[in-house]
XYZ file of C-alpha atoms in Angstrom:
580
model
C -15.126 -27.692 1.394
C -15.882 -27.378 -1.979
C -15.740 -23.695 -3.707
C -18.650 -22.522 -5.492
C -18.203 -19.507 -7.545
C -21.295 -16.748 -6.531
C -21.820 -15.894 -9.961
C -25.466 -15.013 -8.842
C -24.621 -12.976 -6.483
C -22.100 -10.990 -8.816
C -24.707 -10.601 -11.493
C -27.198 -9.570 -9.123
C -24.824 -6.835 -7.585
C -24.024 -5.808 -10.952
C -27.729 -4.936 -11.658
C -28.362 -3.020 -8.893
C -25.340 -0.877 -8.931
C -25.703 1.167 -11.959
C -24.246 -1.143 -14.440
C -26.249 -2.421 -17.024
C -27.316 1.969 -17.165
C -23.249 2.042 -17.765
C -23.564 -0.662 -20.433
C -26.600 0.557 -22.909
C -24.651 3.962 -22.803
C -21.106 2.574 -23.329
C -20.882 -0.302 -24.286
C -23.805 -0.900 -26.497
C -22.780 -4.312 -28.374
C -22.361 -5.924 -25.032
C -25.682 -7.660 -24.091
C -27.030 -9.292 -21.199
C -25.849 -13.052 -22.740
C -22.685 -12.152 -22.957
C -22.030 -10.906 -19.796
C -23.516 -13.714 -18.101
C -21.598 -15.957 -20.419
C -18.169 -14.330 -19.175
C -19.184 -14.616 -15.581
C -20.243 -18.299 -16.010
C -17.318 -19.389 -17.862
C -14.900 -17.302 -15.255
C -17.096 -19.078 -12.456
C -16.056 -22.302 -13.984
C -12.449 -21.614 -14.446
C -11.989 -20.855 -10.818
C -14.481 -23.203 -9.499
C -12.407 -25.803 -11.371
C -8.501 -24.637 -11.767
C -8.099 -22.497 -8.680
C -9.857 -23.364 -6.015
C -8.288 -26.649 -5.950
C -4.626 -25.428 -5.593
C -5.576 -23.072 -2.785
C -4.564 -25.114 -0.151
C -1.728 -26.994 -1.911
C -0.321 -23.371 -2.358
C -0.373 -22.624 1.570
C 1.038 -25.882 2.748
C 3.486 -25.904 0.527
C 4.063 -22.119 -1.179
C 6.585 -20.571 -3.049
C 10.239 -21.099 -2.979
C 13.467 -20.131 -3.450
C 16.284 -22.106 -5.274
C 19.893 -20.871 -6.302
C 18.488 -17.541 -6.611
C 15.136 -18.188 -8.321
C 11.549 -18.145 -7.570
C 9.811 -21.443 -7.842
C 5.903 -20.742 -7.763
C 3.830 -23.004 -5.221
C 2.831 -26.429 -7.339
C 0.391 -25.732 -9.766
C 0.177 -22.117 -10.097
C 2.502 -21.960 -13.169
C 0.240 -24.078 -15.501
C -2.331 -22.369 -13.892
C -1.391 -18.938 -14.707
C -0.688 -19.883 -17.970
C -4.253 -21.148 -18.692
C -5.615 -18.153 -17.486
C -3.397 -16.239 -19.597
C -4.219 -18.035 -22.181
C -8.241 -17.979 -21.667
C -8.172 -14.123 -21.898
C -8.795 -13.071 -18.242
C -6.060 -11.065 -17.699
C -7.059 -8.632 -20.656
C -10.986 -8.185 -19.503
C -10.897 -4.228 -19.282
C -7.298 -3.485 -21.338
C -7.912 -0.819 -23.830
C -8.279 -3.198 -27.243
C -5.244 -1.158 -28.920
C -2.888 -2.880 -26.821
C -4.988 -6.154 -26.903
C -7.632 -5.843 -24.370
C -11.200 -6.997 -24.878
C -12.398 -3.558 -23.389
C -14.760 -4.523 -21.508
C -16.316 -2.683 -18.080
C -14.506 -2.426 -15.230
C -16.927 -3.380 -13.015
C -17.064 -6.733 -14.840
C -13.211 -7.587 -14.202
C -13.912 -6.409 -11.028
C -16.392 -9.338 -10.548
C -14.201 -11.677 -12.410
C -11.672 -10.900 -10.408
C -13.629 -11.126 -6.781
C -14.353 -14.638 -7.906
C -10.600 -15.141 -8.817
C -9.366 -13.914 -5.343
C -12.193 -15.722 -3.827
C -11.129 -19.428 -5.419
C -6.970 -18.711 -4.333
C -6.327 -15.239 -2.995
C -2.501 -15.604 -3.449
C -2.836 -16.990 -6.781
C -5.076 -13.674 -8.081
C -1.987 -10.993 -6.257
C -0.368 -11.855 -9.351
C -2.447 -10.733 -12.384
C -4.299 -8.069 -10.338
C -0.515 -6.431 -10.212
C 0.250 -6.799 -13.612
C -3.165 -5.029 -14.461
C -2.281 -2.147 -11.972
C 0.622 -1.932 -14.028
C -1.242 -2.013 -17.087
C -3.093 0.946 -16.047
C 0.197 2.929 -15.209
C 1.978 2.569 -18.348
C -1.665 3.259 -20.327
C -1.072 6.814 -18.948
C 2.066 7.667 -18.025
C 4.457 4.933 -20.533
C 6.041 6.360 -23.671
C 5.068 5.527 -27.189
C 8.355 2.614 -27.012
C 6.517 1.130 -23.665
C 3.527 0.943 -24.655
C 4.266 -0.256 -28.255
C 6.784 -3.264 -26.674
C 5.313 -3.425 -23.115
C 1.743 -2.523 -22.768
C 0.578 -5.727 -25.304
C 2.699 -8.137 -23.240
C 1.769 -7.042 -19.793
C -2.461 -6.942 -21.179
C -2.116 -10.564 -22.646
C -0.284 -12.001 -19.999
C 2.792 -13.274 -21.254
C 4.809 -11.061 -19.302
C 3.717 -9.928 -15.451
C 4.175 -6.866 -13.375
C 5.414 -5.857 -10.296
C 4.902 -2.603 -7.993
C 7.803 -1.833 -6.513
C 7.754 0.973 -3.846
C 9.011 -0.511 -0.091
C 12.418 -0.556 1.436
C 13.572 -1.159 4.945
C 13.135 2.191 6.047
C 10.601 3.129 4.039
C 6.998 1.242 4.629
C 4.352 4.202 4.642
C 6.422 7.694 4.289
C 7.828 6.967 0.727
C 9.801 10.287 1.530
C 12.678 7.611 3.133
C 13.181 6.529 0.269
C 16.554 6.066 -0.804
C 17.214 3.567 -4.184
C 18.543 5.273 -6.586
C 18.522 6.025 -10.510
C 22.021 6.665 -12.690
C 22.167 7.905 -15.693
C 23.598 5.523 -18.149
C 25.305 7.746 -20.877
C 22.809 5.990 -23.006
C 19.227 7.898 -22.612
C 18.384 5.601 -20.078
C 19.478 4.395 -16.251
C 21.034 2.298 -14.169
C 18.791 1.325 -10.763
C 20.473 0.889 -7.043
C 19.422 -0.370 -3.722
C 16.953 -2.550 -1.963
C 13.323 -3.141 -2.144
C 11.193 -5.300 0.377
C 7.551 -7.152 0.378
C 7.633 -7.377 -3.474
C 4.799 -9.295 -4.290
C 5.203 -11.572 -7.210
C 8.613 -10.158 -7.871
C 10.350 -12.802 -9.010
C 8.657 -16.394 -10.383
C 8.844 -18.922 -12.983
C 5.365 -18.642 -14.590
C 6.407 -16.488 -17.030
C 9.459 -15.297 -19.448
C 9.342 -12.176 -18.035
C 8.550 -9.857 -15.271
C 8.384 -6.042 -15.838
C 8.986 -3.697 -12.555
C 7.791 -0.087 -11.721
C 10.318 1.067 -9.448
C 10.352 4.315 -7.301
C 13.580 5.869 -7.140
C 15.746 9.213 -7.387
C 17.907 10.737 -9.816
C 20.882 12.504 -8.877
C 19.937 15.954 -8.341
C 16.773 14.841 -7.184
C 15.135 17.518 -4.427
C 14.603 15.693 -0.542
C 10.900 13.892 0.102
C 8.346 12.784 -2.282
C 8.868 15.865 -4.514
C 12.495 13.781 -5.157
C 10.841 10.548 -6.022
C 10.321 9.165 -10.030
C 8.952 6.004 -11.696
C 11.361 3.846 -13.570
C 10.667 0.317 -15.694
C 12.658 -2.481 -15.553
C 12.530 -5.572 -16.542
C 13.686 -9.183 -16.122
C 14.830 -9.783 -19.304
C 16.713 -7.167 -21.547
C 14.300 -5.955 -24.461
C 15.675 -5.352 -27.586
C 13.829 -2.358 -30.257
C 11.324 -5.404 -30.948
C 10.387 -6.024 -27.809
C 12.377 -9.770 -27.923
C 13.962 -10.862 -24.718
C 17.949 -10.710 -24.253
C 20.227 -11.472 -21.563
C 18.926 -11.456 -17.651
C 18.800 -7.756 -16.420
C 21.241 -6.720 -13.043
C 18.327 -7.136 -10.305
C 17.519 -10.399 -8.306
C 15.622 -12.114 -5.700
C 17.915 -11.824 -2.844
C 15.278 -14.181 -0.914
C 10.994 -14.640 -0.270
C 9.394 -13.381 3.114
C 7.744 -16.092 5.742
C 4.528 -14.631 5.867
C 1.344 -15.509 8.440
C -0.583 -16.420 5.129
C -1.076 -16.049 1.262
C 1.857 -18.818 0.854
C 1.437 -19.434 -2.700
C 2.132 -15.328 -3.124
C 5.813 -15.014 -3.376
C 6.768 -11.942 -1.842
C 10.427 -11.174 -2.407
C 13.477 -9.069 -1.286
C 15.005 -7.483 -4.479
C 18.376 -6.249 -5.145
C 18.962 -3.662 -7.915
C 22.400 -3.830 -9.052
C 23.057 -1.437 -11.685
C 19.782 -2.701 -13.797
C 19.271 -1.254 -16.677
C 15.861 0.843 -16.599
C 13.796 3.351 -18.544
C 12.148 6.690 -16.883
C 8.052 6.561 -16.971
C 6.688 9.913 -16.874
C 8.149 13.187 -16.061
C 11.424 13.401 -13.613
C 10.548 13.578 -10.069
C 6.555 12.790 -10.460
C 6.962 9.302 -10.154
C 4.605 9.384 -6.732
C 1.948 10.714 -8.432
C 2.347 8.416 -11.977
C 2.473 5.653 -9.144
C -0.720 6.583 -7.528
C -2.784 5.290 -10.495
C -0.780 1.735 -9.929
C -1.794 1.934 -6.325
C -4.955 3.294 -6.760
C -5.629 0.537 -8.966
C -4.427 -1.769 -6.834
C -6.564 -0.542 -3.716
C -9.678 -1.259 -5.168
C -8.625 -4.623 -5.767
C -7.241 -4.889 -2.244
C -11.064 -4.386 -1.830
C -11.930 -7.151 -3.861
C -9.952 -9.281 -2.131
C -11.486 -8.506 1.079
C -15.411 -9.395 -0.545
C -13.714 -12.624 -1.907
C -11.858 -13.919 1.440
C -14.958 -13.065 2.958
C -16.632 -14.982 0.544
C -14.670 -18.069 0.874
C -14.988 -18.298 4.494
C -18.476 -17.635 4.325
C -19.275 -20.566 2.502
C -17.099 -22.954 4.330
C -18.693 -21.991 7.371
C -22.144 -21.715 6.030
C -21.580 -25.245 4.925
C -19.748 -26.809 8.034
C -23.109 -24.947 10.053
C -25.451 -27.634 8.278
C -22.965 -30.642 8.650
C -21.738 -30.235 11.944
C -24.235 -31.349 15.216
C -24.122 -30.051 18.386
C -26.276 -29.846 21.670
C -30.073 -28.968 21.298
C -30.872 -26.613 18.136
C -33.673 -24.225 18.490
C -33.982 -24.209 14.752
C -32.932 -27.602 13.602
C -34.755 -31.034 14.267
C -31.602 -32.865 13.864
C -29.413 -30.383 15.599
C -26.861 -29.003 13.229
C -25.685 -25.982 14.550
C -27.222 -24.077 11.915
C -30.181 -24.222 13.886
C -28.744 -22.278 16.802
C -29.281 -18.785 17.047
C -26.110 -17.531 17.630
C -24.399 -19.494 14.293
C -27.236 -18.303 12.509
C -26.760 -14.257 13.487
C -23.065 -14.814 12.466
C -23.616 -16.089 9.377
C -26.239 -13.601 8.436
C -24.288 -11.217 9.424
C -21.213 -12.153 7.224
C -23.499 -12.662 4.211
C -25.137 -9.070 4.569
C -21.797 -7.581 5.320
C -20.345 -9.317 2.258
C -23.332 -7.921 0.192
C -22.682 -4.494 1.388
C -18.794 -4.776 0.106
C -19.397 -5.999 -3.173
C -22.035 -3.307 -3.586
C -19.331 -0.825 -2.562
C -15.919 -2.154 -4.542
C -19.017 -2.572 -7.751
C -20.059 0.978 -7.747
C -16.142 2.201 -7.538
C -15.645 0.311 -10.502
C -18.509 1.885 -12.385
C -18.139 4.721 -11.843
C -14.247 4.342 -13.174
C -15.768 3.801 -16.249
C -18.604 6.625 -16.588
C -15.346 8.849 -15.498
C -13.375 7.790 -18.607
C -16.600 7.632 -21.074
C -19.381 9.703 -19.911
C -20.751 12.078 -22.680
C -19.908 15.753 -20.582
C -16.765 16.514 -18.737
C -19.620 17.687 -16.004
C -20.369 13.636 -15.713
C -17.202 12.439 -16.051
C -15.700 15.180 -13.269
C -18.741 13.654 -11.169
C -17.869 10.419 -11.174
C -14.327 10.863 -10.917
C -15.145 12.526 -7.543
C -17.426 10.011 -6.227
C -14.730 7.208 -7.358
C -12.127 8.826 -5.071
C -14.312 9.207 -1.953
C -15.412 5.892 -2.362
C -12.086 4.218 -3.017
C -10.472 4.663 -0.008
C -13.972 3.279 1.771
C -13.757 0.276 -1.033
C -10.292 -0.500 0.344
C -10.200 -0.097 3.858
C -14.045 -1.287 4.849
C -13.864 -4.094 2.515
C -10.845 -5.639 3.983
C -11.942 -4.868 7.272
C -14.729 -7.073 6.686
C -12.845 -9.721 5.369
C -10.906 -10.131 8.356
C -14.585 -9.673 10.390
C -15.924 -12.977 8.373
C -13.022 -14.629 8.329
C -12.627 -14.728 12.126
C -16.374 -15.347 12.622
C -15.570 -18.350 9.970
C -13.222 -19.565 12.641
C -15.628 -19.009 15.414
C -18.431 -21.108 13.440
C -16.291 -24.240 13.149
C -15.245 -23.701 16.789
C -12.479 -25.707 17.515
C -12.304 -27.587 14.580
C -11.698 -23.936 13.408
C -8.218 -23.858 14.944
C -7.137 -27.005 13.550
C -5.336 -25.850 10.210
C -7.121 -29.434 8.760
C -10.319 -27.692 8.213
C -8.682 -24.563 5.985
C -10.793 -22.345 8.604
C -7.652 -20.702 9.446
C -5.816 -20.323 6.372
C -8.680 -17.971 5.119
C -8.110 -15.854 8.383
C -4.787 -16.008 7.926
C -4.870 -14.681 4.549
C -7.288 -12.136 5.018
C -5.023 -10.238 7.363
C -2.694 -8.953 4.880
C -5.219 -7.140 3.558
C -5.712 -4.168 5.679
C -2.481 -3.632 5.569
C -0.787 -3.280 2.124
C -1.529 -0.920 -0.657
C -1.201 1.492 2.452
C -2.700 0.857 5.688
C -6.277 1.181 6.682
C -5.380 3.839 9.073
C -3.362 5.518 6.178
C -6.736 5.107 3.832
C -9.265 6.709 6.615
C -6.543 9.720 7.119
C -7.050 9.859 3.119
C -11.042 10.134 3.614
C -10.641 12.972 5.848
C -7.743 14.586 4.975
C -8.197 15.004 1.077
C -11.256 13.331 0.192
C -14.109 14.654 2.222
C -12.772 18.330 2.049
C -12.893 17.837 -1.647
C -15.170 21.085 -3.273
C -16.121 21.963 0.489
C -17.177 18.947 1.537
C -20.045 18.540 -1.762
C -19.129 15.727 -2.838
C -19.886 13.512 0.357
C -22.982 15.559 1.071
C -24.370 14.889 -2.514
C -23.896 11.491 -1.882
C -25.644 11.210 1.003
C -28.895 13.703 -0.339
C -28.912 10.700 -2.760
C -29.224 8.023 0.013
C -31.774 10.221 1.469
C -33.940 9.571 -1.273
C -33.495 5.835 -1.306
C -34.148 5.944 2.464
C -37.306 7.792 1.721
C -38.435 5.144 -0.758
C -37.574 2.753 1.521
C -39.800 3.718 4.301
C -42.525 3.646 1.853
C -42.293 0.190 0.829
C -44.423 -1.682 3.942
C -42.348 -4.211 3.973
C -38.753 -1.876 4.164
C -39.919 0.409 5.972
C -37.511 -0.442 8.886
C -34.987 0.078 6.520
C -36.041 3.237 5.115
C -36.158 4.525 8.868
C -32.540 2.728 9.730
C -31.228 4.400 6.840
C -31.949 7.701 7.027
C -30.742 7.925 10.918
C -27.585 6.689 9.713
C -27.587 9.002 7.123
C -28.292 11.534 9.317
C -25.553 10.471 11.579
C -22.591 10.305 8.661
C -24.255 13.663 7.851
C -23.543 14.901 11.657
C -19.854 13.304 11.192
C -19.456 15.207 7.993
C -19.845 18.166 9.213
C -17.586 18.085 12.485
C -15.096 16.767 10.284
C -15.092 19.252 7.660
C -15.196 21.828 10.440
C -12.750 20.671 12.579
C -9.612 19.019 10.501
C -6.428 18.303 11.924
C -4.951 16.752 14.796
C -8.531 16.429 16.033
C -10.088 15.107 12.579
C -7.001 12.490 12.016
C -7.631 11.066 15.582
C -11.301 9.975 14.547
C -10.701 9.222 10.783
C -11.206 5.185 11.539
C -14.745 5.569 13.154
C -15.436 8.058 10.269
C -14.426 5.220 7.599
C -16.234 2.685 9.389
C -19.424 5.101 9.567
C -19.460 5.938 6.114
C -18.490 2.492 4.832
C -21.303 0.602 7.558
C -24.144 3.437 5.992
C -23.118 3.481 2.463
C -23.270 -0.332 2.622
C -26.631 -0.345 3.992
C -27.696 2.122 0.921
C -26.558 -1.065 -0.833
C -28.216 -3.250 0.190
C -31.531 -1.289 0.416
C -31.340 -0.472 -3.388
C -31.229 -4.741 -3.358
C -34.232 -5.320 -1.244
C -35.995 -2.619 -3.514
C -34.971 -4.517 -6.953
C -36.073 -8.061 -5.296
C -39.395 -6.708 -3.231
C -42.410 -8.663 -4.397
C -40.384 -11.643 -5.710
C -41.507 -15.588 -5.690
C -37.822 -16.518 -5.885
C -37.162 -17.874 -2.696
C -33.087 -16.156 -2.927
C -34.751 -12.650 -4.469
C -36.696 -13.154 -1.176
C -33.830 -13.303 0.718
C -32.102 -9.744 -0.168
C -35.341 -7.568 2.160
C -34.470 -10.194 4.888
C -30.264 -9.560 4.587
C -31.067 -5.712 4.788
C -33.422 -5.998 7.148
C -30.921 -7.736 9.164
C -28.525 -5.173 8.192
C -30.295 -2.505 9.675
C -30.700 -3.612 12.981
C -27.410 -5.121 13.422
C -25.122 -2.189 11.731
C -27.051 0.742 10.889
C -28.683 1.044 14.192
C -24.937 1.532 15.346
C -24.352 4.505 13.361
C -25.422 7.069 15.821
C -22.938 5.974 18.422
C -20.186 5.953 15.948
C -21.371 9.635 14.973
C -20.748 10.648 18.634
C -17.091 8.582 18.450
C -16.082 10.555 15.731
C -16.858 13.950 16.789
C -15.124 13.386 19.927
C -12.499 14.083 18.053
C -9.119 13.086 19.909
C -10.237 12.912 23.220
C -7.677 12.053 25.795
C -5.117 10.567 22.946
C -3.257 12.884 23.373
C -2.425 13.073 27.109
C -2.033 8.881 27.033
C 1.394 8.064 27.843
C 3.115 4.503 27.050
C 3.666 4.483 30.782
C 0.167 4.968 31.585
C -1.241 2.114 29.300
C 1.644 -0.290 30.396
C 0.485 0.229 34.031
């Protein structure tokens, strides 16, 4: 099936999310033209370089020869033309070499990069995590030799945090850093599921490594940030001999095959402190943070993908006695149809999401008060952990309902069907679980200034619900709304009141509340900016949150009453008990 980049779509979402408001405040000589421009030309480039190698990449992936990473055919020349083409430096501060444009924009670019060859887009969106890291935390020497290669291109980046005991509770961790006599250090130990770690599409590869020094207290309080790279620099930045760490081999993984995710050994390599001694956990958290929204990206663009194969194979393939279709493509059945409906609305709802995170990123950094920009920094963390977790969860959800479209021609890898499924599982789980991002939501981000933040929010999707309900033709959305509203209001509160064992047990129905509601507040605001349209697609955004409504939000009562049941019997449920 043939990849078409939703540029559309994108634009559409952009509109409706806050950011051309973002754009005539801060970034004034960027005009409508030229943002469509960049999302056509970006459309083309993945539409055209890396969709194609999507499957070549998961039949035949990465490898390992004599010690060195061999990227899956293709993706070198690839990378290098997207290097090359400027889309790795979209939102890079210009002093290093970044165009500086909005996040939200690479954010699109990126959905439609992850979208045309998920495994293909782990790369860059690491180095750009990276890129954000060293922007805050790097010396003057890292960012003047590091920073410009890492925002061009030419050089990559790695996040390196996992070992074998140590997934989740970074507190296990147990590399470690040596002084070197020299001002710098010498790094120890083992690191697992390092994606792009080690590859041959570029000269280099830079690493942020979590380690501890010496005297270095127990736990995360013990932990600091270290770069390394590849290649030896030398006071110009030029490469020198290869650095002490290595690929000790690549993981066989249930998908993303073209992603080479290695097993590194650090054997005395020669590394530079980033940051203060023992904060390396929290100069990493930007990297990860970063790289979470992305993570939610991905899960749009997976969803995406599968979408569109399935959308497509539901007009091909012909089956029994349609209701809806003279010449019975299974489009025309009802069933196919809700699924696909369903996945388009929910993919709608994500975008509008992972969009608004990325916005408000922005109005954060460049906002006129430090009222507005300690807003929107407080909405961006609620949301990101819902941006992460929901998003992915949904690209998963349309994935598998991709499968179940194609039926059994779904389970035959031939179709690809199955490779998106397969890929989209990762998802949930790195850049820390989606259990680990709802305990966030509950733990540290709902509680944030009492709870205000959250209940702000949803006064504002109050109003839109109100609105809504007074548009005849919305008005079942307005009314949907505002119950579920009401119902993540409800949730709010128990969990705010509550905490704890009790509030930990129900933080996944509490994500899924808030991320099903706050994605129908989406997709209202896009039924209200198409209403009254000839267009038959602007007509099509009322139907999708019409649909919406009655199919999610009409849920979110019931998932109210999950949450604030708090943990129920799990805590008297033995193993014994559940193996029977």
């Amino acid at each position: 099936m043939t990849f078409r980049a939703p540029v559309r779509d994108l634009a559409f979402a952009l509109s409706t999310v806050g950011h051309d408001a973002l754009v005539k405040r801060a970034f004034p000589e960027l005009d409508a033209d030229t943002i469509s421009a960049v999302l056509e030309a970006a459309g083309g480039f993945t539409t055209d370089v890396l969709a194609p190698l999507n499957r070549r990449g998961d039949l035949d992936g990465a490898k390992i020869e004599n010690g060195v990473v061999r990227a899956a055919p293709g993706f070198a020349e690839a990378y290098r033309q997207f290097a090359e083409q400027g889309w790795n430096s979209l939102a890079a501060d210009p002093q290093f070499g970044g165009q500086g444009l909005p996040k939200a924009m690479e954010l699109a670019v990126f959905e439609m990069v992850h979208a045309a060859n998920m495994a293909f887009g782990l790369c860059p969106m690491l180095t750009q995590a990276a890129v954000e890291a060293l922007t805050l935390h790097g010396t003057e020497k890292q960012k003047r030799l590091v920073l410009p290669k890492l925002v061009s291109g030419e050089w990559t980046g790695a996040m390196v945090l996992t070992e074998p005991q140590a997934g989740t509770d970074l507190a296990a961790l147990s590399a470690r850093a040596e002084p070197d006599g020299d001002g710098g250090y010498r790094l120890y130990g083992q690191k697992i599921f390092i994606t792009w770690g080690d590859h041959d599409a570029t000269d280099n590869i830079c690493h942020l490594v979590l380690a501890r020094l010496p005297d270095a207290p127990p736990g995360v309080k013990g932990i600091s940030l270290f770069l390394t790279s590849k290649h030896l620099l030398d006071d110009e930045g030029n490469l020198g001999a290869r650095n002490d760490f290595r690929p000790a081999s690549i993981e066989h993984k249930l998908g993303i095959h073209g992603s080479p995710t290695c097993v590194m050994l650090y054997e005395g390599a020669k590394a530079e402190l980033v940051g203060e001694p023992n904060q390396g956990l929290a100069h990493m958290f930007v990297m990860m943070n970063a790289a979470r929204l992305q993570v939610g990206v991905q899960g749009v663009a997976i969803a995406e993908r599968a979408f569109q194969q399935a959308l497509a194979f539901s007009q091909e393939r012909r089956q029994g006695r349609a209701a809806w279709a003279a010449d019975g493509a299974i489009w025309g059945h009802p069933d196919v149809r809700r699924m696909l409906t369903l996945s388009k609305a929910k993919i709608e709802a994500a975008r509008g999401i992972c969009l608004t995170t990325g916005v408000l990123a922005d109005i954060a950094r460049l906002a006129d008060t430090e009222e507005e920009r300690a807003a929107a920094r407080a909405r961006q963390e609620l949301l990101t952990p819902i941006a992460k977790a929901w998003s992915t969860d949904v690209g998963v959800e349309v994935a598998s309902l991709g499968v179940q479209v194609h039926g059994g021609m779904g389970f035959i890898e031939e179709t690809g069907a199955a490779q998106h499924y397969r890929d989209a599982r990762i998802a949930p789980i790195y850049e820390g679980t989606n259990g680990v991002q709802a305990l966030d939501l509950v733990g540290r981000k709902v509680p944030m200034a009492g709870g205000a933040v959250m209940r702000e929010l949803c006064a504002e999707m109050q109003v839109t619900a109100q609105t809504l309900a007074d548009t005849a033709e919305l008005a079942a959305v307005g009314r949907r709304l505002a119950a579920g509203v009401g119902a993540l209001e409800r949730a709010t509160e128990w969990v705010l009141a509550n905490g704890g064992t009790a509030a930990q047990a129900a933080s996944t129905p509490y994500l899924k509340l808030a991320g099903d509601v706050i994605g129908g507040w989406f997709l209202g605001r896009q039924a209200l900016a198409a209403a009254g349209a000839s267009d038959p697609w602007l007509q099509s955004k009322p139907a999708l949150a019409r649909f919406y409504a009655a199919q999610v939000l009409a849920g979110a009562p019931g998932l109210a009453d999950s949450v604030c049941e708090g943990a129920g019997d799990l805590e008297h449920v033995s193993p014994e008990a559940l193996a029977g």
